[in-house]
Amino acid sequence: MTDRPLTLMAVHAHPDDEATGTGGILARYAAEGIRTVLVTCTDGSCGDGPGGVKPGDPGHDPAAVASMRRQELEASCGVLKVSDLETLDYADSGMAGWPSNDAPGSFWQTPVEEGAARLAELMRQYRPDVVVTYDENGFYGHPDHIQAHRITMAALEMTALTPKVYWTTMPRSLMRRFEETMREFGEDMPEPDPAEAEAMAEIGLPDEEITTWVDTTAFSGQKFDALAAHASQGENIFFLKMGKERFGEMMGVETFVRVKDATDAAVPETDLFAGLR
């Protein structure tokens, strides 16, 4: 036994990703006295600017957007009681197919070894017991999410420190409920072309393939408020339209696939730290 606190490290691509996918576990484990470390890889400069101005449109200032989103990220971390925020500050690569994917200095153009080396230094500093990031498709194919996955897995290989590693996911049963809820709230959902429909069908996992179901119901209000802290991106955050009560009903459990484990904890499990305490 050591005096070092149990530590969770979540590696995300952009400001606001921490709240969407892992806001519940960040809040829950912070409340349980676990050190929570958030690593945000990009500056979010391809997000909306003030008034909803889109990237590439007149008046969109990437540097100003990055500064604004850093402030929102810090506010979100305050809501979630994140112990330590680390930012790699790579340039946001934008959505798949955007010209910004190819911009020099963008996260997508950064050699994996370079990003992994920087992340590995943070892993050596914090010595996380649990690391959480995206799957190899970045959950839904976003270039920066895919790159976050790549540098995280490479950094773990470099350090060989972490007993448990997880990828975020969502049960397919909940994906169907989301589609129904979006229609209920009047979201415009045009029929996708066959390629898009096939890609959407690959998001998430069948319920029986999910290894870890963490109840974060008691912290869903914090998760909602953390999302709301990213006010500049409100147009893109559907969940905020649901209201806090409905949000809590839909988002009270966060789900993961365990991809590395040195504890022999049984699955399915309900605690990322099963076998560690």
Coordinates of C-alpha atoms in Angstrom, one line a residue:
M1 CA 0.0 0.0 0.0
T2 CA 1.1 3.6 -0.7
D3 CA -0.1 7.0 0.2
R4 CA -0.6 7.8 -3.5
P5 CA -4.3 8.4 -4.2
L6 CA -6.2 6.3 -6.7
T7 CA -6.2 8.2 -9.9
L8 CA -8.5 8.3 -13.0
M9 CA -7.2 9.9 -16.2
A10 CA -9.6 10.7 -19.0
V11 CA -8.1 11.6 -22.4
H12 CA -10.4 13.7 -24.6
A13 CA -10.2 15.5 -27.9
H14 CA -12.0 18.8 -27.4
P15 CA -13.4 21.1 -24.7
D16 CA -16.9 19.7 -23.9
D17 CA -16.1 16.1 -24.7
E18 CA -15.2 15.5 -21.0
A19 CA -18.8 16.3 -20.0
T20 CA -20.6 14.4 -22.8
G21 CA -18.9 11.1 -22.4
T22 CA -17.4 11.0 -18.9
G23 CA -18.9 13.9 -16.9
G24 CA -20.7 11.4 -14.6
I25 CA -17.6 9.3 -13.7
L26 CA -15.5 12.4 -13.3
A27 CA -18.0 13.8 -10.8
R28 CA -18.7 10.5 -9.1
Y29 CA -15.1 9.5 -8.5
A30 CA -14.1 13.0 -7.4
A31 CA -16.8 12.8 -4.8
E32 CA -15.3 9.4 -3.7
G33 CA -11.9 11.0 -3.1
I34 CA -10.3 9.7 -6.2
R35 CA -7.9 12.1 -8.1
T36 CA -9.4 12.9 -11.5
V37 CA -7.1 14.1 -14.3
L38 CA -8.5 15.4 -17.5
V39 CA -6.2 15.7 -20.6
T40 CA -7.8 17.7 -23.4
C41 CA -5.8 17.3 -26.7
T42 CA -7.0 20.2 -28.9
D43 CA -7.9 23.9 -28.4
G44 CA -11.4 23.5 -29.8
S45 CA -10.7 26.3 -32.4
C46 CA -13.0 24.7 -35.0
G47 CA -16.0 25.2 -32.7
D48 CA -18.7 27.8 -33.1
G49 CA -17.8 31.4 -32.4
P50 CA -19.9 34.0 -30.5
G51 CA -23.4 34.2 -31.9
G52 CA -23.0 30.7 -33.4
V53 CA -20.7 31.8 -36.3
K54 CA -19.3 28.7 -38.0
P55 CA -15.7 27.9 -38.9
G56 CA -14.8 29.5 -42.2
D57 CA -17.6 32.1 -42.1
P58 CA -16.8 35.8 -41.8
G59 CA -16.2 36.8 -38.2
H60 CA -14.9 33.4 -37.1
D61 CA -11.7 33.9 -35.2
P62 CA -10.1 30.6 -34.3
A63 CA -7.8 32.1 -31.7
A64 CA -10.6 33.9 -30.0
V65 CA -12.8 30.7 -30.1
A66 CA -9.9 28.7 -28.5
S67 CA -9.6 31.3 -25.7
M68 CA -13.3 31.3 -25.1
R69 CA -13.5 27.5 -25.1
R70 CA -10.5 27.2 -22.6
Q71 CA -12.5 29.4 -20.2
E72 CA -15.6 27.1 -20.7
L73 CA -13.4 24.0 -20.2
E74 CA -12.1 25.4 -16.9
A75 CA -15.7 26.2 -15.8
S76 CA -16.8 22.6 -16.7
C77 CA -13.9 21.2 -14.7
G78 CA -14.9 23.3 -11.7
V79 CA -18.5 21.9 -11.9
L80 CA -17.2 18.3 -12.1
K81 CA -14.6 18.9 -9.4
V82 CA -11.8 17.7 -11.7
S83 CA -8.6 17.6 -9.7
D84 CA -6.1 18.4 -12.5
L85 CA -6.6 19.8 -16.0
E86 CA -3.9 19.3 -18.6
T87 CA -4.2 20.7 -22.1
L88 CA -2.0 19.6 -25.1
D89 CA -3.3 22.6 -27.1
Y90 CA -3.0 21.0 -30.6
A91 CA -5.0 22.9 -33.2
D92 CA -8.5 21.5 -33.6
S93 CA -8.7 19.4 -36.9
G94 CA -12.4 20.0 -37.5
M95 CA -14.9 17.4 -38.7
A96 CA -13.9 14.6 -41.1
G97 CA -13.3 16.0 -44.6
W98 CA -12.8 19.6 -43.5
P99 CA -9.8 21.4 -45.0
S100 CA -8.6 21.9 -41.4
N101 CA -7.8 18.2 -41.3
D102 CA -4.8 18.9 -43.4
A103 CA -3.6 22.1 -41.7
P104 CA 0.0 21.9 -40.5
G105 CA 0.0 21.7 -36.7
S106 CA -3.5 20.3 -36.5
F107 CA -3.9 17.3 -34.1
W108 CA -4.7 15.0 -37.0
Q109 CA -1.4 15.9 -38.7
T110 CA 0.6 15.5 -35.6
P111 CA 2.8 12.3 -35.6
V112 CA 1.3 9.8 -33.1
E113 CA 4.7 9.3 -31.5
E114 CA 5.0 13.0 -30.7
G115 CA 1.6 13.3 -29.1
A116 CA 2.1 10.0 -27.3
A117 CA 5.4 11.1 -25.9
R118 CA 3.8 14.2 -24.4
L119 CA 0.9 12.1 -22.9
A120 CA 3.3 9.5 -21.6
E121 CA 5.0 12.2 -19.6
L122 CA 1.7 13.1 -18.0
M123 CA 1.1 9.4 -17.3
R124 CA 4.4 9.2 -15.5
Q125 CA 3.6 12.3 -13.5
Y126 CA 0.1 11.2 -12.4
R127 CA 0.5 7.4 -12.5
P128 CA -3.2 6.8 -13.3
D129 CA -4.8 3.5 -12.1
V130 CA -7.5 3.9 -14.7
V131 CA -7.3 5.5 -18.1
V132 CA -10.4 6.2 -20.2
T133 CA -10.4 7.3 -23.9
Y134 CA -12.2 6.5 -27.1
D135 CA -12.2 3.4 -29.2
E136 CA -10.3 3.1 -32.5
N137 CA -13.0 4.8 -34.4
G138 CA -13.2 7.7 -31.9
F139 CA -16.7 6.6 -31.1
Y140 CA -18.2 8.3 -34.3
G141 CA -15.3 8.8 -36.6
H142 CA -14.1 12.3 -35.7
P143 CA -10.4 12.7 -36.7
D144 CA -9.4 14.2 -33.4
H145 CA -11.1 11.5 -31.4
I146 CA -9.4 8.8 -33.4
Q147 CA -6.0 10.6 -32.8
A148 CA -6.7 10.8 -29.1
H149 CA -7.3 7.1 -29.1
R150 CA -4.0 6.5 -31.0
I151 CA -1.8 8.6 -28.8
T152 CA -3.4 7.2 -25.6
M153 CA -2.8 3.6 -26.6
A154 CA 0.8 4.4 -27.8
A155 CA 1.5 6.3 -24.5
L156 CA 0.2 3.3 -22.5
E157 CA 2.7 1.1 -24.5
M158 CA 5.5 3.5 -23.6
T159 CA 4.8 3.6 -19.9
A160 CA 3.2 0.2 -19.1
L161 CA 1.9 1.8 -15.9
T162 CA -1.9 1.5 -15.9
P163 CA -3.7 -1.5 -14.4
K164 CA -7.1 -0.8 -16.1
V165 CA -7.9 0.9 -19.5
Y166 CA -11.3 1.6 -20.9
W167 CA -12.9 2.9 -24.1
T168 CA -16.1 4.9 -23.9
T169 CA -19.1 3.4 -25.7
M170 CA -22.9 3.4 -25.7
P171 CA -25.4 0.5 -25.7
R172 CA -27.3 0.2 -28.9
S173 CA -30.5 0.1 -26.9
L174 CA -29.8 3.6 -25.7
M175 CA -28.9 4.8 -29.2
R176 CA -32.4 3.8 -30.3
R177 CA -33.9 5.8 -27.4
F178 CA -31.8 8.8 -28.3
E179 CA -33.2 8.7 -31.9
E180 CA -36.7 8.6 -30.5
T181 CA -36.0 11.4 -28.0
M182 CA -34.5 13.6 -30.7
R183 CA -37.6 13.3 -32.8
E184 CA -39.7 14.0 -29.8
F185 CA -37.8 17.3 -29.3
G186 CA -38.3 18.3 -32.9
E187 CA -34.8 17.7 -34.1
D188 CA -34.6 17.6 -37.9
M189 CA -33.4 14.1 -38.8
P190 CA -33.3 13.6 -42.6
E191 CA -32.9 10.1 -43.9
P192 CA -29.2 9.4 -44.1
D193 CA -27.7 8.0 -47.3
P194 CA -26.7 4.3 -47.2
A195 CA -23.1 5.0 -46.3
E196 CA -24.1 7.3 -43.4
A197 CA -26.7 4.8 -42.2
E198 CA -24.1 2.0 -42.2
A199 CA -21.6 4.2 -40.3
M200 CA -24.3 5.1 -37.8
A201 CA -25.2 1.5 -37.2
E202 CA -21.6 0.9 -36.1
I203 CA -21.8 3.4 -33.3
G204 CA -22.0 1.9 -29.9
L205 CA -22.1 -1.8 -29.0
P206 CA -24.7 -4.4 -28.4
D207 CA -25.6 -4.3 -24.8
E208 CA -24.1 -7.7 -24.0
E209 CA -20.7 -6.6 -25.3
I210 CA -20.4 -3.7 -22.8
T211 CA -18.2 -4.7 -19.9
T212 CA -18.7 -1.8 -17.5
W213 CA -21.9 0.0 -16.4
V214 CA -21.3 2.8 -14.0
D215 CA -24.3 4.4 -12.2
T216 CA -23.8 8.1 -12.2
T217 CA -27.4 9.1 -11.6
A218 CA -26.6 11.1 -8.5
F219 CA -24.2 13.2 -10.5
S220 CA -26.3 13.8 -13.7
G221 CA -27.1 17.3 -12.5
Q222 CA -23.4 18.1 -12.4
K223 CA -23.0 16.5 -15.8
F224 CA -25.8 18.7 -17.2
D225 CA -24.3 21.8 -15.7
A226 CA -20.8 20.9 -17.0
L227 CA -22.3 20.7 -20.5
A228 CA -24.1 24.0 -20.0
A229 CA -20.8 25.6 -19.1
H230 CA -19.8 25.1 -22.8
A231 CA -22.5 27.7 -23.7
S232 CA -20.8 28.8 -27.0
Q233 CA -21.4 25.3 -28.4
G234 CA -25.0 25.1 -27.2
E235 CA -26.4 24.8 -30.7
N236 CA -24.4 21.6 -31.1
I237 CA -25.3 20.0 -27.8
F238 CA -28.6 18.4 -28.2
F239 CA -28.7 17.0 -24.6
L240 CA -29.2 20.5 -23.2
K241 CA -32.6 20.8 -24.9
M242 CA -33.9 17.9 -22.9
G243 CA -33.8 19.8 -19.6
K244 CA -32.1 18.5 -16.4
E245 CA -34.7 16.0 -15.3
R246 CA -35.1 14.2 -18.6
F247 CA -31.3 14.4 -19.1
G248 CA -30.9 12.6 -15.8
E249 CA -33.3 9.8 -16.8
M250 CA -31.4 9.3 -20.1
M251 CA -27.8 9.8 -19.0
G252 CA -27.7 8.2 -15.5
V253 CA -25.4 5.4 -16.5
E254 CA -22.0 5.7 -18.3
T255 CA -20.8 2.6 -20.2
F256 CA -17.4 1.4 -21.2
V257 CA -15.4 -1.5 -22.7
R258 CA -12.5 -2.7 -20.6
V259 CA -9.6 -3.3 -22.9
K260 CA -6.8 -3.8 -20.3
D261 CA -6.9 -5.2 -16.8
A262 CA -4.4 -6.4 -14.3
T263 CA -6.8 -7.0 -11.5
D264 CA -8.9 -10.0 -12.6
A265 CA -12.0 -8.1 -11.6
A266 CA -15.1 -9.9 -12.9
V267 CA -17.1 -8.5 -15.7
P268 CA -19.7 -7.1 -16.2
E269 CA -18.6 -4.6 -13.6
T270 CA -20.2 -1.5 -12.1
D271 CA -17.0 0.3 -11.0
L272 CA -14.0 1.4 -13.0
F273 CA -11.9 0.8 -9.9
A274 CA -13.2 -2.7 -9.2
G275 CA -10.2 -4.8 -8.1
L276 CA -8.2 -1.7 -7.1
R277 CA -9.9 -0.9 -3.7

